[in-house]
Amino acid sequence: MSAFQGPAGRYAPSPSGDLHFGNLRTAVLAWLFARQSGRRFYMRVEDIDSERSSEESAQRQLEDLAALGIEWDDPVLYQHERGAAYAEALAALPTYECYCTRRDIREAASAPHAQPGMYPGTCRNLTDQERASRRSLLHTEGRLPAVRLKAQAPEWTVRDALRGEYTGAVDDVILKRGGRVDQAQAGDWAYNLAVVVDDGYQGVDQVVRGDDLLASAPAQAYLAHLLGYAEPGYVHVPLVVSRGGRRLAKRDGAVTLREMAPDGDYRPVVEAIAASLGHPGVGTLAELAQAFEPADLPREPWVWA
Ligand code: GLU
């Protein structure tokens, strides 16, 4: 039996460096939404990217989230342990191998009728013979094919608590990565598959995350539908941006918890998060949980000053 039980929310950081103020604010929001609606709350370490992820980074992120006062239900799920589940899901989906390099895609995507940002479909309808010859060429070049979803729906509609109904393209998203066999990421499971399989497995029916991921929600909800999982409700929250309007990044200064509170007094950081959510003067997450009203959540990006 699964150790997980829904209904649940989650926070799912990628362990490739310390979380910055924007990540921490989104984590607090995910926790607030889950707790206020009586859900369980899970942490999921999205460490499938074997080139960028590190165990040390995952540990530091979890320490920071705990130091801030976020509490979660056990156990923490690590995506690097979930290969068998992803393989099972992949086998249940309509898929095809894709032999394209990034450059092939760029070139095909600049053709007159190509849809911007979408896979141009080069490998979708190859004959068996074409497939065999591309596969053997790839083999000689020391490359692995990617595996793509053979999407049967051009678009899908999701429900977002802040954005209402949002319809977006599904696209033949990558489910397993290709690349040169000597690259660390070749053969890695892809985010779009892992996120859906794990949300389903953990009983996550409330996905709170940054609104940079809104455009990927339709493909993910479609995948959930194909795999027989209930489609989650979404809350895509505005990001924290720098004064220039770019998404907050490490280069914007002292943005991580450890940089913002080198003496280990995290109250000012909690205060800053609370202020950014419309509750100035609130200094603990327990007080914030009392004060927070989802309906009052600012709809504009928060500018880091
Ligand atoms: N791991 C992703 C990130 O850190 C978040 C994925 C999600 O919440 O669906 O950006």
Short mmCIF file of C-alpha atoms and ligand atoms in Angstrom, two decimals:
data_model
loop_
_atom_site.label_atom_id
_atom_site.label_comp_id
_atom_site.label_asym_id
_atom_site.label_seq_id
_atom_site.Cartn_x
_atom_site.Cartn_y
_atom_site.Cartn_z
CA MET A 1 0.00 0.00 0.00
CA SER A 2 1.16 3.52 -0.69
CA ALA A 3 2.51 5.54 2.21
CA PHE A 4 0.65 8.50 0.73
CA GLN A 5 -2.92 9.53 1.14
CA GLY A 6 -4.92 12.22 -0.52
CA PRO A 7 -6.38 14.68 -0.63
CA ALA A 8 -3.04 16.43 -0.54
CA GLY A 9 -1.05 19.42 -1.66
CA ARG A 10 2.69 19.44 -2.19
CA TYR A 11 5.80 21.46 -2.75
CA ALA A 12 8.18 19.97 -5.31
CA PRO A 13 11.53 21.74 -5.48
CA SER A 14 14.33 20.82 -7.86
CA PRO A 15 17.51 20.41 -5.78
CA SER A 16 19.95 22.40 -7.88
CA GLY A 17 20.90 25.14 -5.44
CA ASP A 18 19.47 26.92 -2.42
CA LEU A 19 15.85 28.06 -2.62
CA HIS A 20 15.50 31.81 -3.05
CA PHE A 21 12.90 34.16 -1.64
CA GLY A 22 10.51 33.51 -4.54
CA ASN A 23 10.74 29.73 -4.11
CA LEU A 24 10.24 30.05 -0.34
CA ARG A 25 7.20 32.25 -0.84
CA THR A 26 5.67 29.71 -3.23
CA ALA A 27 6.42 26.92 -0.72
CA VAL A 28 4.67 28.88 2.03
CA LEU A 29 1.68 29.42 -0.26
CA ALA A 30 1.48 25.72 -1.14
CA TRP A 31 1.55 24.92 2.59
CA LEU A 32 -1.09 27.56 3.40
CA PHE A 33 -3.47 26.38 0.67
CA ALA A 34 -3.11 22.72 1.73
CA ARG A 35 -3.45 23.34 5.44
CA GLN A 36 -6.36 25.76 5.10
CA SER A 37 -8.30 23.25 3.08
CA GLY A 38 -7.59 20.36 5.50
CA ARG A 39 -5.30 18.54 3.09
CA ARG A 40 -2.15 16.61 3.76
CA PHE A 41 1.02 18.30 2.60
CA TYR A 42 3.98 16.51 1.04
CA MET A 43 7.49 17.43 0.02
CA ARG A 44 8.72 15.93 -3.20
CA VAL A 45 12.34 16.22 -4.26
CA GLU A 46 12.33 16.54 -8.04
CA ASP A 47 15.82 15.19 -8.60
CA ILE A 48 15.39 13.38 -11.92
CA ASP A 49 17.76 15.76 -13.69
CA SER A 50 20.94 13.85 -12.94
CA GLU A 51 23.21 16.61 -14.17
CA ARG A 52 21.86 19.43 -11.99
CA SER A 53 20.49 17.70 -8.90
CA SER A 54 22.46 16.92 -5.78
CA GLU A 55 21.57 15.19 -2.54
CA GLU A 56 23.32 17.90 -0.58
CA SER A 57 21.18 20.55 -2.20
CA ALA A 58 18.01 18.55 -1.43
CA GLN A 59 19.07 18.33 2.20
CA ARG A 60 19.73 22.06 2.46
CA GLN A 61 16.39 22.89 0.82
CA LEU A 62 14.49 20.69 3.27
CA GLU A 63 16.40 22.21 6.19
CA ASP A 64 15.52 25.72 5.00
CA LEU A 65 11.84 24.89 4.53
CA ALA A 66 11.70 23.40 8.03
CA ALA A 67 13.58 26.37 9.51
CA LEU A 68 10.98 28.68 8.05
CA GLY A 69 8.29 26.78 9.95
CA ILE A 70 6.75 24.71 7.17
CA GLU A 71 5.64 21.28 8.34
CA TRP A 72 4.92 18.37 6.07
CA ASP A 73 3.64 14.84 6.21
CA ASP A 74 6.12 11.99 5.90
CA PRO A 75 7.67 10.52 3.91
CA VAL A 76 9.54 12.82 1.53
CA LEU A 77 9.32 11.37 -1.98
CA TYR A 78 12.52 11.36 -4.06
CA GLN A 79 12.01 11.11 -7.80
CA HIS A 80 15.32 9.32 -8.36
CA GLU A 81 13.76 6.29 -6.65
CA ARG A 82 10.69 6.25 -8.87
CA GLY A 83 12.05 4.87 -12.16
CA ALA A 84 9.94 1.71 -12.07
CA ALA A 85 6.72 3.73 -11.69
CA TYR A 86 7.68 6.04 -14.56
CA ALA A 87 8.51 3.06 -16.79
CA GLU A 88 5.14 1.50 -16.02
CA ALA A 89 3.34 4.75 -16.88
CA LEU A 90 5.34 5.18 -20.08
CA ALA A 91 4.35 1.69 -21.21
CA ALA A 92 0.68 2.60 -20.74
CA LEU A 93 0.84 5.74 -22.89
CA PRO A 94 0.77 6.29 -26.65
CA THR A 95 4.36 7.27 -27.47
CA TYR A 96 6.93 7.39 -30.23
CA GLU A 97 10.68 7.68 -30.41
CA CYS A 98 12.08 11.02 -31.48
CA TYR A 99 15.49 11.19 -33.14
CA CYS A 100 15.66 14.96 -33.54
CA THR A 101 18.51 17.03 -32.19
CA ARG A 102 17.71 20.45 -30.73
CA ARG A 103 18.98 21.89 -33.96
CA ASP A 104 16.65 19.72 -36.09
CA ILE A 105 13.75 21.00 -34.00
CA ARG A 106 14.86 24.62 -34.29
CA GLU A 107 15.13 24.33 -38.03
CA ALA A 108 11.82 22.54 -38.53
CA ALA A 109 10.14 24.96 -36.14
CA SER A 110 11.14 27.93 -38.25
CA ALA A 111 9.27 26.54 -41.28
CA PRO A 112 6.32 28.74 -42.41
CA HIS A 113 3.49 26.61 -40.97
CA ALA A 114 5.13 25.56 -37.72
CA GLN A 115 3.42 26.53 -34.47
CA PRO A 116 5.75 28.46 -32.21
CA GLY A 117 7.01 26.52 -29.20
CA MET A 118 5.48 23.24 -30.36
CA TYR A 119 7.31 20.11 -31.49
CA PRO A 120 6.99 20.21 -35.30
CA GLY A 121 6.03 16.52 -35.46
CA THR A 122 9.01 15.37 -37.55
CA CYS A 123 9.22 11.89 -35.99
CA ARG A 124 5.55 11.34 -35.26
CA ASN A 125 4.52 9.56 -38.44
CA LEU A 126 7.65 7.83 -39.68
CA THR A 127 7.31 4.45 -41.38
CA ASP A 128 8.88 1.42 -39.71
CA GLN A 129 11.64 1.54 -42.27
CA GLU A 130 12.41 5.22 -41.67
CA ARG A 131 12.40 4.57 -37.96
CA ALA A 132 14.83 1.67 -38.26
CA SER A 133 17.25 3.70 -40.35
CA ARG A 134 17.13 6.75 -38.00
CA ARG A 135 17.59 4.50 -35.02
CA SER A 136 20.69 2.89 -36.47
CA LEU A 137 22.11 6.27 -37.48
CA LEU A 138 21.57 7.50 -33.94
CA HIS A 139 23.28 4.42 -32.59
CA THR A 140 26.37 5.09 -34.70
CA GLU A 141 26.37 8.70 -33.53
CA GLY A 142 26.27 7.56 -29.91
CA ARG A 143 22.88 9.13 -29.24
CA LEU A 144 19.73 7.88 -27.56
CA PRO A 145 16.27 8.70 -28.93
CA ALA A 146 13.87 10.70 -26.77
CA VAL A 147 10.40 9.29 -26.13
CA ARG A 148 7.49 11.62 -26.83
CA LEU A 149 3.80 11.50 -26.05
CA LYS A 150 1.67 10.86 -29.14
CA ALA A 151 -0.97 13.34 -28.05
CA GLN A 152 -4.47 12.72 -29.38
CA ALA A 153 -5.85 16.06 -28.21
CA PRO A 154 -4.55 19.38 -29.56
CA GLU A 155 -5.44 21.24 -26.38
CA TRP A 156 -6.78 20.66 -22.88
CA THR A 157 -8.52 22.81 -20.29
CA VAL A 158 -7.54 23.03 -16.64
CA ARG A 159 -9.14 24.83 -13.70
CA ASP A 160 -6.99 27.30 -11.88
CA ALA A 161 -8.19 28.97 -8.69
CA LEU A 162 -6.65 32.29 -9.71
CA ARG A 163 -6.89 32.17 -13.50
CA GLY A 164 -10.21 30.38 -13.91
CA GLU A 165 -10.43 28.03 -16.88
CA TYR A 166 -7.20 27.91 -18.81
CA THR A 167 -6.95 26.17 -22.17
CA GLY A 168 -3.57 25.45 -23.68
CA ALA A 169 -1.80 23.30 -26.22
CA VAL A 170 -0.95 19.73 -25.24
CA ASP A 171 1.99 19.13 -27.62
CA ASP A 172 3.93 15.88 -27.99
CA VAL A 173 5.87 16.50 -24.82
CA ILE A 174 9.06 14.57 -24.04
CA LEU A 175 8.52 11.81 -21.49
CA LYS A 176 12.04 10.38 -21.50
CA ARG A 177 15.05 12.35 -22.57
CA GLY A 178 17.37 11.53 -25.42
CA GLY A 179 20.81 12.92 -26.10
CA ARG A 180 24.39 11.81 -26.40
CA VAL A 181 25.02 8.68 -24.36
CA ASP A 182 27.95 10.38 -22.63
CA GLN A 183 25.73 13.20 -21.34
CA ALA A 184 24.46 12.77 -17.80
CA GLN A 185 20.88 13.63 -18.75
CA ALA A 186 20.51 11.17 -21.63
CA GLY A 187 17.83 8.64 -20.71
CA ASP A 188 16.58 10.67 -17.73
CA TRP A 189 12.85 10.69 -17.06
CA ALA A 190 11.27 13.96 -18.08
CA TYR A 191 9.63 16.39 -15.69
CA ASN A 192 6.22 16.31 -17.42
CA LEU A 193 5.88 12.54 -16.91
CA ALA A 194 7.36 12.36 -13.41
CA VAL A 195 5.25 15.21 -12.04
CA VAL A 196 2.01 13.60 -13.21
CA VAL A 197 2.85 10.08 -12.07
CA ASP A 198 3.91 11.32 -8.65
CA ASP A 199 0.99 13.67 -8.12
CA GLY A 200 -1.27 10.70 -8.93
CA TYR A 201 0.67 8.36 -6.63
CA GLN A 202 0.68 10.82 -3.73
CA GLY A 203 -3.01 11.66 -3.99
CA VAL A 204 -2.19 15.28 -4.82
CA ASP A 205 -5.37 17.01 -5.95
CA GLN A 206 -4.16 20.58 -5.34
CA VAL A 207 -1.13 21.82 -7.25
CA VAL A 208 0.14 25.19 -5.99
CA ARG A 209 3.23 26.46 -7.85
CA GLY A 210 4.70 29.40 -9.71
CA ASP A 211 2.73 30.73 -12.67
CA ASP A 212 5.69 30.15 -14.98
CA LEU A 213 4.35 26.57 -15.06
CA LEU A 214 0.78 27.47 -16.05
CA ALA A 215 1.47 26.74 -19.74
CA SER A 216 2.57 23.18 -18.92
CA ALA A 217 -0.58 22.40 -16.90
CA PRO A 218 -2.80 21.41 -19.87
CA ALA A 219 -0.34 18.73 -21.09
CA GLN A 220 0.08 17.47 -17.52
CA ALA A 221 -3.66 17.29 -16.88
CA TYR A 222 -4.10 15.49 -20.19
CA LEU A 223 -1.43 12.97 -19.17
CA ALA A 224 -3.17 12.49 -15.80
CA HIS A 225 -6.38 11.83 -17.71
CA LEU A 226 -4.67 9.24 -19.95
CA LEU A 227 -3.17 7.50 -16.91
CA GLY A 228 -6.50 7.34 -15.13
CA TYR A 229 -5.69 9.85 -12.37
CA ALA A 230 -8.12 12.54 -11.30
CA GLU A 231 -6.94 15.85 -12.74
CA PRO A 232 -5.78 18.12 -9.91
CA GLY A 233 -7.03 21.63 -9.30
CA TYR A 234 -4.33 24.22 -9.88
CA VAL A 235 -3.28 27.42 -8.14
CA HIS A 236 -0.59 29.11 -10.23
CA VAL A 237 0.72 31.91 -8.07
CA PRO A 238 2.44 35.07 -9.32
CA LEU A 239 6.20 34.99 -9.08
CA VAL A 240 8.61 37.25 -7.28
CA VAL A 241 10.42 39.40 -9.83
CA SER A 242 13.39 41.72 -9.73
CA ARG A 243 12.88 45.46 -10.21
CA GLY A 244 13.54 45.01 -13.91
CA GLY A 245 10.60 42.58 -14.09
CA ARG A 246 12.67 39.42 -14.55
CA ARG A 247 11.98 36.35 -12.44
CA LEU A 248 14.01 36.61 -9.21
CA ALA A 249 17.37 34.82 -9.45
CA LYS A 250 20.49 34.34 -7.40
CA ARG A 251 22.17 37.24 -9.22
CA ASP A 252 19.66 39.63 -7.63
CA GLY A 253 21.67 39.65 -4.39
CA ALA A 254 21.08 38.11 -0.99
CA VAL A 255 18.00 36.14 -1.93
CA THR A 256 18.36 32.78 -0.17
CA LEU A 257 17.24 32.13 3.39
CA ARG A 258 20.83 31.73 4.59
CA GLU A 259 21.86 34.95 2.89
CA MET A 260 18.86 36.89 4.16
CA ALA A 261 19.31 35.66 7.73
CA PRO A 262 22.96 34.77 8.25
CA ASP A 263 22.52 34.95 12.05
CA GLY A 264 19.81 32.26 11.93
CA ASP A 265 16.98 34.62 12.91
CA TYR A 266 14.39 33.80 10.27
CA ARG A 267 11.59 36.00 11.58
CA PRO A 268 12.37 38.90 9.22
CA VAL A 269 12.17 36.50 6.28
CA VAL A 270 8.78 35.21 7.40
CA GLU A 271 7.73 38.86 7.87
CA ALA A 272 8.83 39.67 4.34
CA ILE A 273 6.89 36.72 2.94
CA ALA A 274 3.81 37.65 4.98
CA ALA A 275 4.08 41.29 3.83
CA SER A 276 4.29 40.14 0.21
CA LEU A 277 1.03 38.26 0.78
CA GLY A 278 -0.71 41.34 2.14
CA HIS A 279 -0.08 40.73 5.84
CA PRO A 280 2.60 43.13 7.06
CA GLY A 281 3.66 42.69 10.68
CA VAL A 282 2.92 38.97 10.77
CA GLY A 283 6.06 37.11 11.87
CA THR A 284 5.25 33.40 12.20
CA LEU A 285 3.68 30.93 9.82
CA ALA A 286 1.11 29.98 12.46
CA GLU A 287 -0.10 33.61 12.61
CA LEU A 288 0.01 33.82 8.83
CA ALA A 289 -2.17 30.71 8.56
CA GLN A 290 -4.73 32.50 10.77
CA ALA A 291 -4.65 35.67 8.71
CA PHE A 292 -4.34 34.29 5.19
CA GLU A 293 -7.35 34.47 2.87
CA PRO A 294 -6.81 32.76 -0.48
CA ALA A 295 -9.15 35.28 -2.11
CA ASP A 296 -6.88 38.16 -1.06
CA LEU A 297 -3.75 36.74 -2.66
CA PRO A 298 -2.13 39.48 -4.77
CA ARG A 299 -2.59 38.74 -8.47
CA GLU A 300 0.45 40.68 -9.59
CA PRO A 301 4.09 39.60 -9.40
CA TRP A 302 5.77 40.71 -6.17
CA VAL A 303 8.70 43.01 -6.82
CA TRP A 304 11.85 42.22 -4.85
CA ALA A 305 13.34 45.45 -3.59
N1 GLU B 1 10.29 21.06 -9.67
C1 GLU B 1 9.65 22.17 -10.29
C2 GLU B 1 10.43 23.43 -9.98
O1 GLU B 1 11.18 23.47 -9.03
C3 GLU B 1 8.23 22.40 -9.81
C4 GLU B 1 7.31 21.46 -10.43
C5 GLU B 1 5.87 21.58 -10.00
O2 GLU B 1 5.58 22.19 -8.96
O3 GLU B 1 5.04 21.01 -10.71
O4 GLU B 1 10.29 24.38 -10.72
#
